[in-house]
Amino acid sequence: MHRLFRAALRPVTYSRWVHLCVPVLMLAVWMFIGPEAPWVPLVLVIPLGLLPWMRVAEGLQAQFLLTPSERNARGTRESEENSFSTVGSQTWSDRWRTLLWLEIRLVFSLAAMLATVWLPMLTVQLVTAGLGSRATSENVIPAGFPVWAAWLLAPLPPVLLIIVVVLLGDVITAIARRLLGPSAAERLTALEVRTEQLLERTRIARELHDSIGHALTVAVVQAGAARAAGDPEFTDRALSAIEETGRAALEDLDRVLRVLRESGQRPSPRPTLAEADRLLESARASGATVDAQLIGPLDQLPDAVSQEGYRILQEALTNVLRHCGPVPVRVRIGMVADRLDLEVTNPLPDRPSVMTGGGTGLRGMRERAALLGGETETGLHKGGWRVRTRLPLERIR
């Protein structure tokens, strides 16, 4: 009884009630048009169920009327597992499932409409009998029915109506999930889209971490060095380096925000290893001694390799400045046979790191390399720290 009371207060009970009654209402409209041929709508269901767009219409009805609570404030599905298909039938299997759904829905609609009409009518007749009115030939309640029994039974039809509506609504919803749910192909497509979205979010997170992290690290190191030096000329160079690094970071941030806003504008190109000198000069301006050797035509690298290589180099230099300060850094970038080799090494100072705290930089470098089929190794090497990356070229071209 408690569950029935709660069901009577749930809005979804009445939206499902509407969904159950819609087909019979359409049949009633047809009866005003062609009462001599009431069988026509029943026959039209067959070709309509085979039309691709019918699956879209039925799926949308099911979403809004059978499971409205599964939609969030933005009108999108909160759970893809329970969603209904909202695309046209792609295969004959989808068409036959839609046709079967229409036939079942019509049967349930007739049952719901019968209960909707007959049970309230029975309540009215019981109340009329309780008031002492005479029964007519159209009454279900026989003449001479006890008044006390009429008043005792009068509340039962409305309760029975709610029970019927709740049960039919639950059953028709379960059937709809089965027959109108996404097909295997649609689920695979949705999974691929979701995977692409997650990969894009991960890539954007790495972009922001590497770009903004590098800019902030350079700014902090430069500002600290300028304050300690007390030299106006050095301070001027430090401010220039901070300005240049900050401007580059703002460009990266603007490009990422354009992607997030989906404004339709073509985002600015991502930096590549052809611009590696900008990173090296930024590290030098921060006080680090950079011994760089660039081998091969880096401007001819595949875009993906060059862009990810740039970010790996950026993160490696950022980590040097963040954790070791302005120490000597050895950078080697070269095209060797069918791969790109990138190596950054630096000594470990005796003092603690300049900036403490963990991060995701090392993992991000490994993820970038793995996406291209390469690998990144990080760790101690000959008393110092080394970041070594190998990115294949053949599979990217």
C-alpha positions as a printed Julia matrix, in Angstrom:
397×3 Matrix{Float64}:
   0.0    0.0     0.0
   2.86   2.36    0.8
   4.44   1.67   -2.61
   1.09   2.3    -4.3
   0.73   5.62   -2.49
   4.22   6.67   -3.58
   3.52   5.58   -7.15
   0.35   7.71   -7.18
   2.45  10.76   -6.28
   5.16  10.18   -8.9
   4.82  12.32  -12.05
   6.24   9.48  -14.16
   3.12   7.4   -13.4
   0.95   9.91  -15.22
   3.37  10.51  -18.08
   3.39   6.75  -18.67
  -0.41   6.8   -18.48
  -0.43   9.36  -21.3
   2.0    7.23  -23.28
  -0.27   4.2   -22.86
  -3.37   6.07  -24.03
  -1.92   7.89  -27.06
  -2.42   5.08  -29.64
  -6.1    4.61  -28.73
  -6.63   8.37  -28.88
  -5.32   8.3   -32.44
  -7.69   5.42  -33.15
 -10.55   7.48  -31.71
  -9.69  10.35  -34.02
  -9.82   7.96  -36.98
 -13.29   6.81  -35.9
 -14.56  10.32  -36.59
 -13.0   10.19  -40.07
 -13.88   6.67  -41.18
 -16.13   4.91  -38.66
 -17.07   2.34  -41.28
 -13.47   1.04  -41.43
 -12.08   0.85  -37.86
  -9.54  -1.75  -38.98
  -7.56   0.71  -41.14
  -5.26   1.99  -38.33
  -4.48  -1.58  -37.36
  -3.32  -2.33  -40.9
  -1.37   0.92  -41.24
   0.75  -0.03  -38.25
   2.58  -2.63  -40.34
   4.08  -0.35  -43.04
   4.6    2.45  -40.53
   6.69   0.21  -38.31
   9.01  -0.55  -41.21
   9.72   3.12  -41.91
  13.13   4.22  -40.49
  11.83   7.47  -38.99
   9.17   5.64  -36.95
  11.9    4.35  -34.65
  13.02   7.94  -34.02
   9.47   9.03  -33.12
   8.89   6.09  -30.8
  12.29   6.46  -29.16
  11.7   10.13  -28.39
   8.24   9.42  -26.99
   9.69   6.72  -24.77
  12.43   9.04  -23.52
  10.11  11.9   -22.61
   7.12   9.94  -21.3
   8.39   6.6   -20.0
  11.67   7.65  -18.37
  11.66  11.46  -18.0
  13.64  11.26  -14.75
  16.65   9.86  -16.62
  17.11  13.16  -18.41
  19.14  15.88  -16.72
  18.51  19.62  -16.69
  20.14  20.04  -20.1
  17.79  17.54  -21.72
  20.41  14.9   -22.36
  20.52  11.32  -21.18
  22.34  10.77  -17.89
  22.87   7.06  -18.56
  23.64   5.7   -22.0
  22.9    2.15  -20.85
  19.21   2.9   -20.3
  18.66   5.25  -23.22
  16.37   4.61  -26.15
  17.47   4.77  -29.75
  16.79   8.14  -31.38
  18.13   7.38  -34.84
  16.33   5.83  -37.77
  16.26   2.08  -38.3
  19.55   1.03  -39.84
  18.85  -2.67  -40.33
  15.86  -4.92  -40.93
  16.29  -6.19  -37.39
  15.63  -2.65  -36.12
  12.56  -2.38  -38.38
  11.05  -5.65  -37.15
  11.72  -4.71  -33.54
   9.96  -1.38  -34.11
   6.99  -3.1   -35.72
   6.73  -5.57  -32.83
   6.89  -2.67  -30.4
   4.0   -0.88  -32.15
   1.84  -4.0   -32.01
   2.59  -4.57  -28.32
   2.05  -0.91  -27.53
  -1.36  -1.01  -29.2
  -2.42  -4.01  -27.08
  -1.28  -2.31  -23.88
  -2.99   0.88  -24.98
  -6.32  -0.9   -25.4
  -5.97  -2.42  -21.92
  -5.06   0.94  -20.36
  -7.89   2.76  -22.1
 -10.39   0.08  -21.08
  -9.33   0.47  -17.45
  -9.32   4.28  -17.78
 -12.9    4.36  -19.05
 -14.54   1.43  -17.3
 -13.19   1.76  -13.75
 -14.14   5.46  -13.26
 -17.55   4.66  -14.75
 -17.92   1.84  -12.22
 -17.09   4.27   -9.41
 -19.77   6.69  -10.59
 -22.34   3.89  -10.71
 -21.44   2.72   -7.2
 -21.8    6.25   -5.84
 -25.08   6.62   -7.69
 -26.32   3.36   -6.22
 -25.24   4.51   -2.78
 -27.33   7.67   -3.21
 -30.39   5.54   -3.96
 -30.75   6.24   -7.69
 -32.42   3.64   -9.81
 -30.24   1.39  -11.97
 -30.72   1.53  -15.74
 -30.07  -1.07  -18.4
 -26.64   0.45  -19.01
 -25.55   0.1   -15.38
 -23.18  -2.64  -14.31
 -24.57  -2.41  -10.77
 -27.77  -4.48  -10.58
 -31.0   -3.12   -9.17
 -31.41  -3.64   -5.46
 -27.69  -3.57   -4.74
 -27.18  -2.84   -1.02
 -26.4    0.79   -0.27
 -23.78  -0.05    2.32
 -21.98  -2.35   -0.17
 -22.03   0.38   -2.82
 -20.35   2.85   -0.47
 -17.89   0.2     0.68
 -16.86  -0.73   -2.86
 -16.82   2.81   -4.33
 -13.14   3.57   -3.45
 -11.88   0.31   -4.93
 -12.08   1.12   -8.7
  -9.82   4.24   -8.43
  -7.3    2.22   -6.41
  -7.48  -0.59   -8.95
  -7.01   1.95  -11.74
  -3.79   3.24  -10.18
  -2.54  -0.32   -9.74
  -3.29  -1.16  -13.38
  -1.62   2.01  -14.65
   1.51   1.48  -12.51
   1.86  -2.17  -13.55
   1.23  -1.5   -17.24
   3.64   1.44  -17.12
   6.42  -0.65  -15.58
   5.91  -3.49  -18.04
   5.7   -1.27  -21.13
   8.86   0.57  -20.03
  10.76  -2.71  -19.67
   9.56  -3.81  -23.12
  10.53  -0.45  -24.6
  14.06  -0.76  -23.25
  14.27  -4.13  -24.96
  12.77  -3.27  -28.35
  13.66   0.43  -28.67
  17.07   0.24  -27.04
  20.15   0.96  -29.14
  21.29  -1.82  -31.41
  24.77  -3.32  -31.15
  26.0   -1.03  -33.95
  24.56   2.05  -32.23
  26.13   1.08  -28.9
  29.49   0.61  -30.61
  29.19   4.02  -32.28
  28.25   5.66  -28.97
  31.18   3.94  -27.27
  33.57   5.2   -29.95
  32.24   8.75  -29.56
  32.57   8.54  -25.78
  36.11   7.22  -26.11
  37.03  10.07  -28.45
  35.61  12.57  -25.98
  37.59  11.09  -23.09
  40.78  11.05  -25.17
  40.2   14.68  -26.13
  39.66  15.66  -22.51
  42.84  13.86  -21.5
  44.77  15.55  -24.29
  43.46  18.98  -23.28
  44.41  18.3   -19.66
  47.95  17.42  -20.75
  48.13  20.51  -22.95
  47.13  22.79  -20.08
  49.45  21.02  -17.63
  52.47  21.27  -19.91
  51.9   24.78  -21.27
  50.63  26.59  -18.19
  52.93  24.6   -15.9
  55.95  25.56  -17.98
  54.96  29.23  -18.03
  54.39  29.39  -14.28
  57.63  27.55  -13.53
  59.64  29.91  -15.71
  57.91  32.93  -14.15
  58.6   31.75  -10.59
  62.24  30.87  -11.3
  62.87  34.12  -13.17
  61.21  36.24  -10.5
  63.2   34.54   -7.73
  66.46  34.89   -9.62
  65.82  38.56  -10.4
  65.04  39.36   -6.76
  68.16  37.56   -5.57
  70.43  39.15   -8.2
  69.55  42.77   -7.46
  70.79  43.7   -10.94
  68.5   46.0   -12.99
  69.8   44.61  -16.3
  69.21  41.01  -15.19
  65.78  41.97  -13.88
  64.9   43.47  -17.26
  65.92  40.24  -19.05
  63.93  38.18  -16.54
  60.81  40.27  -17.07
  61.2   39.92  -20.85
  61.46  36.13  -20.5
  58.39  36.05  -18.24
  56.48  38.18  -20.75
  57.38  35.96  -23.7
  56.61  32.73  -21.86
  53.33  34.1   -20.56
  52.28  35.23  -24.03
  52.95  31.76  -25.43
  50.97  30.2   -22.59
  48.05  32.55  -23.27
  48.07  31.49  -26.92
  47.9   27.84  -25.9
  45.15  28.57  -23.39
  43.11  30.46  -25.99
  43.46  27.59  -28.45
  42.31  25.04  -25.87
  39.36  27.22  -24.81
  38.24  27.48  -28.44
  38.1   23.71  -28.61
  36.16  23.51  -25.33
  33.66  26.13  -26.46
  33.2   24.34  -29.8
  32.87  27.71  -31.43
  33.47  26.3   -34.9
  36.56  28.45  -35.35
  39.67  26.71  -36.55
  42.06  26.51  -33.6
  45.54  27.93  -33.94
  48.2   25.33  -34.82
  49.93  23.55  -31.98
  53.65  24.28  -31.54
  56.13  21.8   -33.05
  59.79  20.88  -32.61
  60.6   23.4   -35.33
  60.03  25.93  -32.54
  62.21  24.1   -30.03
  64.57  27.08  -29.88
  61.85  29.02  -28.07
  61.85  26.47  -25.25
  65.64  26.36  -25.11
  65.94  30.14  -24.93
  63.27  30.24  -22.23
  65.3   27.78  -20.15
  68.49  29.76  -20.73
  66.73  32.98  -19.71
  65.79  31.25  -16.47
  69.49  30.8   -15.67
  69.97  27.22  -16.9
  72.96  26.39  -19.1
  71.53  24.49  -22.05
  73.77  22.39  -24.3
  71.47  21.6   -27.22
  72.13  19.49  -30.3
  69.4   19.29  -32.94
  70.09  16.77  -35.7
  68.15  16.39  -38.9
  65.34  18.34  -40.62
  63.01  18.66  -37.65
  60.66  20.85  -39.69
  59.88  17.83  -41.9
  58.69  15.61  -39.07
  55.07  14.36  -39.15
  52.82  16.83  -37.35
  51.79  14.39  -34.64
  55.37  13.41  -33.8
  56.61  17.0   -33.89
  53.77  18.32  -31.72
  54.01  15.62  -29.08
  57.82  15.85  -29.12
  57.56  19.57  -28.41
  55.33  18.96  -25.4
  57.61  16.24  -24.06
  60.62  18.56  -24.36
  58.64  21.35  -22.7
  57.66  19.16  -19.76
  61.21  17.82  -19.38
  62.68  21.34  -19.21
  59.9   22.45  -16.87
  60.72  19.62  -14.48
  64.39  20.57  -14.52
  63.63  24.18  -13.58
  60.97  23.19  -11.05
  62.89  20.54   -9.15
  66.57  21.35   -9.77
  66.67  25.05  -10.54
  69.03  26.65  -13.09
  71.4   23.71  -13.55
  73.24  22.63  -16.72
  70.93  20.79  -19.11
  71.94  18.6   -22.05
  69.37  18.29  -24.86
  69.73  15.92  -27.83
  67.05  15.76  -30.53
  67.62  13.86  -33.74
  66.03  11.77  -36.47
  67.65   8.32  -36.4
  66.57   5.92  -39.15
  62.83   5.45  -38.71
  62.42   7.18  -35.37
  62.85  10.43  -33.48
  65.13  10.35  -30.44
  64.76  13.0   -27.75
  66.94  13.04  -24.65
  67.17  15.57  -21.81
  69.69  15.03  -19.02
  70.67  17.16  -16.04
  72.62  16.73  -12.81
  70.84  16.41   -9.49
  71.77  19.18   -7.02
  72.7   18.53   -3.43
  70.1   20.95   -2.12
  66.37  20.19   -2.06
  64.26  20.94   -5.1
  63.27  24.52   -5.71
  59.56  23.68   -5.87
  58.09  20.75   -4.01
  54.93  18.79   -4.75
  53.92  15.94   -6.99
  52.4   16.13  -10.44
  51.37  14.24  -13.53
  54.17  15.41  -15.82
  56.1   12.14  -16.04
  52.93  10.15  -16.66
  51.84  12.67  -19.27
  55.11  12.25  -21.17
  54.71   8.48  -21.19
  51.11   8.78  -22.37
  52.08  11.1   -25.22
  54.74   8.68  -26.42
  52.47   5.65  -26.05
  49.75   7.26  -28.18
  52.22   7.33  -31.08
  53.51   3.82  -30.46
  56.71   5.04  -28.81
  58.08   5.05  -25.3
  59.49   7.44  -22.73
  61.99   6.4   -20.05
  62.62   8.57  -17.0
  64.92   8.0   -14.08
  68.41   8.23  -12.65
  71.28   8.01  -15.12
  74.99   8.4   -14.31
  74.37  10.42  -11.19
  71.83  12.68  -12.85
  68.31  12.56  -14.24
  67.41  11.57  -17.77
  64.3   11.75  -19.9
  64.64   9.62  -23.02
  61.91   9.36  -25.66
  61.71   7.33  -28.87
  58.89   8.04  -31.31
  58.44   5.92  -34.47
  58.05   7.7   -37.8
  56.98   5.0   -40.24
  53.56   4.23  -38.74
  52.74   7.94  -38.5
  53.43   8.88  -42.1
